Amino acid sequence: TTLFRSGHCRYAQRSYEIEIMLSGPTHFSVSDANEGKYYSGISESASLVEDDAVWNESVMMGGEPFSMVIVKLKDAKDGDKVKEEMLGGVNMRKWICRNAEYLITVNNGNYVLMVMCSKATCEKIADAFDNVLEEKSGTRLEKEFDMEF
């Protein structure tokens, strides 16, 4: 199932207009030292999530930097720990000469979403994620890009 794509997403009688050119979601191994950290920011918490996760990025030159990752937790009680590591571990400046403006991580049931792009787009995607699953979402963790190195 594709959760987000260019155009309109309709969940729970709500419409979210999201204008991002995306390729299909790609699977990656969270336990792989390079892939896990690069896409999700996860390294220490890798044993708490299912190894197969998905990511999607927009790599259009001149377009908005965009990255989205969804991981499945082995136990929903570990959601806070995993989303905290994702928030602190992912590189918001991983693209050459570009950075994401904003980052949100949120858990919902056995899933954790990490999205980084503009603040407005992050919020729309996190709102849609909140309404996709029947579980109550956890607290959102948010971070703005800091120019200080």
PDB file of C-alpha atoms in Angstrom:
ATOM      1  CA  THR A   1       0.000   0.000   0.000  1.00  0.00           C
ATOM      2  CA  THR A   2       1.277   3.455  -0.879  1.00  0.00           C
ATOM      3  CA  LEU A   3       0.633   5.828   2.009  1.00  0.00           C
ATOM      4  CA  PHE A   4       1.774   9.011   0.328  1.00  0.00           C
ATOM      5  CA  ARG A   5       2.240  10.063  -3.257  1.00  0.00           C
ATOM      6  CA  SER A   6       1.996  13.207  -5.289  1.00  0.00           C
ATOM      7  CA  GLY A   7      -1.564  14.420  -5.294  1.00  0.00           C
ATOM      8  CA  HIS A   8      -4.255  13.976  -2.664  1.00  0.00           C
ATOM      9  CA  CYS A   9      -4.297  11.488   0.213  1.00  0.00           C
ATOM     10  CA  ARG A  10      -7.677  10.696   1.732  1.00  0.00           C
ATOM     11  CA  TYR A  11      -7.860   9.056   5.148  1.00  0.00           C
ATOM     12  CA  ALA A  12     -10.564   9.276   7.814  1.00  0.00           C
ATOM     13  CA  GLN A  13     -12.721  11.710   5.791  1.00  0.00           C
ATOM     14  CA  ARG A  14      -9.842  14.197   5.577  1.00  0.00           C
ATOM     15  CA  SER A  15      -7.969  15.379   2.523  1.00  0.00           C
ATOM     16  CA  TYR A  16      -4.267  16.221   2.576  1.00  0.00           C
ATOM     17  CA  GLU A  17      -2.764  17.819  -0.485  1.00  0.00           C
ATOM     18  CA  ILE A  18       0.881  16.834  -0.749  1.00  0.00           C
ATOM     19  CA  GLU A  19       2.914  17.954  -3.741  1.00  0.00           C
ATOM     20  CA  ILE A  20       6.086  15.840  -3.790  1.00  0.00           C
ATOM     21  CA  MET A  21       7.469  13.847  -6.703  1.00  0.00           C
ATOM     22  CA  LEU A  22       8.337  10.414  -5.324  1.00  0.00           C
ATOM     23  CA  SER A  23       9.574   7.159  -6.672  1.00  0.00           C
ATOM     24  CA  GLY A  24       8.194   3.943  -5.227  1.00  0.00           C
ATOM     25  CA  PRO A  25       9.177   3.065  -1.659  1.00  0.00           C
ATOM     26  CA  THR A  26      12.454   1.196  -1.299  1.00  0.00           C
ATOM     27  CA  HIS A  27      13.255  -1.415   1.326  1.00  0.00           C
ATOM     28  CA  PHE A  28      16.385  -1.264   3.445  1.00  0.00           C
ATOM     29  CA  SER A  29      17.916  -3.256   6.274  1.00  0.00           C
ATOM     30  CA  VAL A  30      17.840  -1.407   9.595  1.00  0.00           C
ATOM     31  CA  SER A  31      20.536  -3.707  10.987  1.00  0.00           C
ATOM     32  CA  ASP A  32      22.940  -2.818   8.160  1.00  0.00           C
ATOM     33  CA  ALA A  33      25.408  -0.383   9.772  1.00  0.00           C
ATOM     34  CA  ASN A  34      25.453   1.900   6.734  1.00  0.00           C
ATOM     35  CA  GLU A  35      21.851   1.735   5.495  1.00  0.00           C
ATOM     36  CA  GLY A  36      20.199   1.786   8.908  1.00  0.00           C
ATOM     37  CA  LYS A  37      22.004   4.902  10.096  1.00  0.00           C
ATOM     38  CA  TYR A  38      21.882   6.744   6.747  1.00  0.00           C
ATOM     39  CA  TYR A  39      18.169   6.350   6.065  1.00  0.00           C
ATOM     40  CA  SER A  40      16.685   6.207   9.571  1.00  0.00           C
ATOM     41  CA  GLY A  41      19.307   7.413  12.053  1.00  0.00           C
ATOM     42  CA  ILE A  42      18.925   4.098  13.901  1.00  0.00           C
ATOM     43  CA  SER A  43      21.943   2.180  15.138  1.00  0.00           C
ATOM     44  CA  GLU A  44      21.658   1.300  18.857  1.00  0.00           C
ATOM     45  CA  SER A  45      17.905   0.583  18.657  1.00  0.00           C
ATOM     46  CA  ALA A  46      18.165  -1.644  15.567  1.00  0.00           C
ATOM     47  CA  SER A  47      17.288  -4.752  17.604  1.00  0.00           C
ATOM     48  CA  LEU A  48      13.968  -3.148  18.624  1.00  0.00           C
ATOM     49  CA  VAL A  49      12.600  -2.911  15.072  1.00  0.00           C
ATOM     50  CA  GLU A  50      11.872  -5.383  12.294  1.00  0.00           C
ATOM     51  CA  ASP A  51      14.906  -5.485  10.001  1.00  0.00           C
ATOM     52  CA  ASP A  52      12.979  -4.690   6.814  1.00  0.00           C
ATOM     53  CA  ALA A  53      11.973  -1.011   6.662  1.00  0.00           C
ATOM     54  CA  VAL A  54      10.986   1.381   3.877  1.00  0.00           C
ATOM     55  CA  TRP A  55      12.283   4.757   2.803  1.00  0.00           C
ATOM     56  CA  ASN A  56      11.408   7.219   0.111  1.00  0.00           C
ATOM     57  CA  GLU A  57      13.294  10.314  -0.942  1.00  0.00           C
ATOM     58  CA  SER A  58      12.885  13.037  -3.496  1.00  0.00           C
ATOM     59  CA  VAL A  59      16.168  13.594  -5.238  1.00  0.00           C
ATOM     60  CA  MET A  60      15.055  16.138  -7.811  1.00  0.00           C
ATOM     61  CA  MET A  61      17.657  18.858  -8.271  1.00  0.00           C
ATOM     62  CA  GLY A  62      16.215  22.182  -7.208  1.00  0.00           C
ATOM     63  CA  GLY A  63      13.262  20.510  -5.533  1.00  0.00           C
ATOM     64  CA  GLU A  64      12.467  20.357  -1.861  1.00  0.00           C
ATOM     65  CA  PRO A  65      14.767  17.980   0.059  1.00  0.00           C
ATOM     66  CA  PHE A  66      12.512  15.162   1.263  1.00  0.00           C
ATOM     67  CA  SER A  67      13.021  11.906   3.115  1.00  0.00           C
ATOM     68  CA  MET A  68      10.481   9.600   4.740  1.00  0.00           C
ATOM     69  CA  VAL A  69      11.105   6.354   6.620  1.00  0.00           C
ATOM     70  CA  ILE A  70       8.676   3.927   8.221  1.00  0.00           C
ATOM     71  CA  VAL A  71       9.935   1.210  10.556  1.00  0.00           C
ATOM     72  CA  LYS A  72       7.920  -1.505  12.279  1.00  0.00           C
ATOM     73  CA  LEU A  73       8.556  -2.041  15.971  1.00  0.00           C
ATOM     74  CA  LYS A  74       8.834  -5.536  17.415  1.00  0.00           C
ATOM     75  CA  ASP A  75       7.022  -4.180  20.501  1.00  0.00           C
ATOM     76  CA  ALA A  76       4.989  -0.952  20.508  1.00  0.00           C
ATOM     77  CA  LYS A  77       6.334  -0.033  23.958  1.00  0.00           C
ATOM     78  CA  ASP A  78       9.712   0.805  22.350  1.00  0.00           C
ATOM     79  CA  GLY A  79       8.241   3.572  20.168  1.00  0.00           C
ATOM     80  CA  ASP A  80       9.576   6.473  22.252  1.00  0.00           C
ATOM     81  CA  LYS A  81      13.119   5.125  22.350  1.00  0.00           C
ATOM     82  CA  VAL A  82      13.230   4.450  18.602  1.00  0.00           C
ATOM     83  CA  LYS A  83      11.746   7.785  17.548  1.00  0.00           C
ATOM     84  CA  GLU A  84      14.174   9.646  19.864  1.00  0.00           C
ATOM     85  CA  GLU A  85      17.141   7.884  18.248  1.00  0.00           C
ATOM     86  CA  MET A  86      15.763   8.644  14.780  1.00  0.00           C
ATOM     87  CA  LEU A  87      15.343  12.330  15.674  1.00  0.00           C
ATOM     88  CA  GLY A  88      18.903  12.639  16.967  1.00  0.00           C
ATOM     89  CA  GLY A  89      20.602  10.204  14.614  1.00  0.00           C
ATOM     90  CA  VAL A  90      19.520  11.101  11.086  1.00  0.00           C
ATOM     91  CA  ASN A  91      21.557  13.657   9.152  1.00  0.00           C
ATOM     92  CA  MET A  92      19.302  16.501   8.021  1.00  0.00           C
ATOM     93  CA  ARG A  93      22.070  17.628   5.664  1.00  0.00           C
ATOM     94  CA  LYS A  94      22.738  14.273   3.987  1.00  0.00           C
ATOM     95  CA  TRP A  95      22.296  15.643   0.481  1.00  0.00           C
ATOM     96  CA  ILE A  96      25.033  17.566  -1.306  1.00  0.00           C
ATOM     97  CA  CYS A  97      24.522  21.320  -0.817  1.00  0.00           C
ATOM     98  CA  ARG A  98      20.994  20.891   0.585  1.00  0.00           C
ATOM     99  CA  ASN A  99      19.338  20.237   3.905  1.00  0.00           C
ATOM    100  CA  ALA A 100      15.876  19.490   5.203  1.00  0.00           C
ATOM    101  CA  GLU A 101      14.214  22.396   6.980  1.00  0.00           C
ATOM    102  CA  TYR A 102      12.288  20.309   9.502  1.00  0.00           C
ATOM    103  CA  LEU A 103      12.129  16.799  10.975  1.00  0.00           C
ATOM    104  CA  ILE A 104       9.266  14.972  12.695  1.00  0.00           C
ATOM    105  CA  THR A 105       9.228  11.501  14.226  1.00  0.00           C
ATOM    106  CA  VAL A 106       6.017   9.965  15.560  1.00  0.00           C
ATOM    107  CA  ASN A 107       4.921   6.477  16.565  1.00  0.00           C
ATOM    108  CA  ASN A 108       1.519   4.929  15.975  1.00  0.00           C
ATOM    109  CA  GLY A 109       0.959   1.389  17.227  1.00  0.00           C
ATOM    110  CA  ASN A 110       3.844  -0.751  15.993  1.00  0.00           C
ATOM    111  CA  TYR A 111       5.059   1.817  13.449  1.00  0.00           C
ATOM    112  CA  VAL A 112       7.360   4.825  13.627  1.00  0.00           C
ATOM    113  CA  LEU A 113       7.379   7.499  10.937  1.00  0.00           C
ATOM    114  CA  MET A 114      10.290   9.831  10.322  1.00  0.00           C
ATOM    115  CA  VAL A 115       9.810  12.605   7.774  1.00  0.00           C
ATOM    116  CA  MET A 116      12.087  15.515   6.956  1.00  0.00           C
ATOM    117  CA  CYS A 117      11.392  18.320   4.492  1.00  0.00           C
ATOM    118  CA  SER A 118       9.626  21.693   4.893  1.00  0.00           C
ATOM    119  CA  LYS A 119       7.756  22.201   8.166  1.00  0.00           C
ATOM    120  CA  ALA A 120       4.385  22.473   6.403  1.00  0.00           C
ATOM    121  CA  THR A 121       4.886  19.237   4.445  1.00  0.00           C
ATOM    122  CA  CYS A 122       6.196  17.374   7.511  1.00  0.00           C
ATOM    123  CA  GLU A 123       3.092  18.371   9.442  1.00  0.00           C
ATOM    124  CA  LYS A 124       0.717  17.290   6.648  1.00  0.00           C
ATOM    125  CA  ILE A 125       2.372  13.880   6.345  1.00  0.00           C
ATOM    126  CA  ALA A 126       2.462  13.360  10.127  1.00  0.00           C
ATOM    127  CA  ASP A 127      -1.253  14.327  10.295  1.00  0.00           C
ATOM    128  CA  ALA A 128      -2.064  11.754   7.606  1.00  0.00           C
ATOM    129  CA  PHE A 129       0.023   9.106   9.440  1.00  0.00           C
ATOM    130  CA  ASP A 130      -1.955   9.835  12.626  1.00  0.00           C
ATOM    131  CA  ASN A 131      -5.159   8.956  10.758  1.00  0.00           C
ATOM    132  CA  VAL A 132      -3.973   5.906   8.792  1.00  0.00           C
ATOM    133  CA  LEU A 133      -3.763   3.499  11.710  1.00  0.00           C
ATOM    134  CA  GLU A 134      -6.410   2.896  14.346  1.00  0.00           C
ATOM    135  CA  GLU A 135      -3.979   3.176  17.258  1.00  0.00           C
ATOM    136  CA  LYS A 136      -3.514   6.464  19.097  1.00  0.00           C
ATOM    137  CA  SER A 137      -0.335   8.174  17.960  1.00  0.00           C
ATOM    138  CA  GLY A 138       2.428   8.919  20.413  1.00  0.00           C
ATOM    139  CA  THR A 139       3.856  12.357  21.028  1.00  0.00           C
ATOM    140  CA  ARG A 140       5.505  13.949  18.014  1.00  0.00           C
ATOM    141  CA  LEU A 141       9.153  14.827  18.301  1.00  0.00           C
ATOM    142  CA  GLU A 142      10.159  17.772  16.129  1.00  0.00           C
ATOM    143  CA  LYS A 143      13.418  19.444  15.189  1.00  0.00           C
ATOM    144  CA  GLU A 144      14.290  22.436  13.044  1.00  0.00           C
ATOM    145  CA  PHE A 145      17.506  22.456  11.017  1.00  0.00           C
ATOM    146  CA  ASP A 146      20.257  24.282  12.895  1.00  0.00           C
ATOM    147  CA  MET A 147      22.863  26.046  10.757  1.00  0.00           C
ATOM    148  CA  GLU A 148      25.420  25.678  13.568  1.00  0.00           C
ATOM    149  CA  PHE A 149      27.904  22.904  12.855  1.00  0.00           C
TER     150      PHE A 149
END
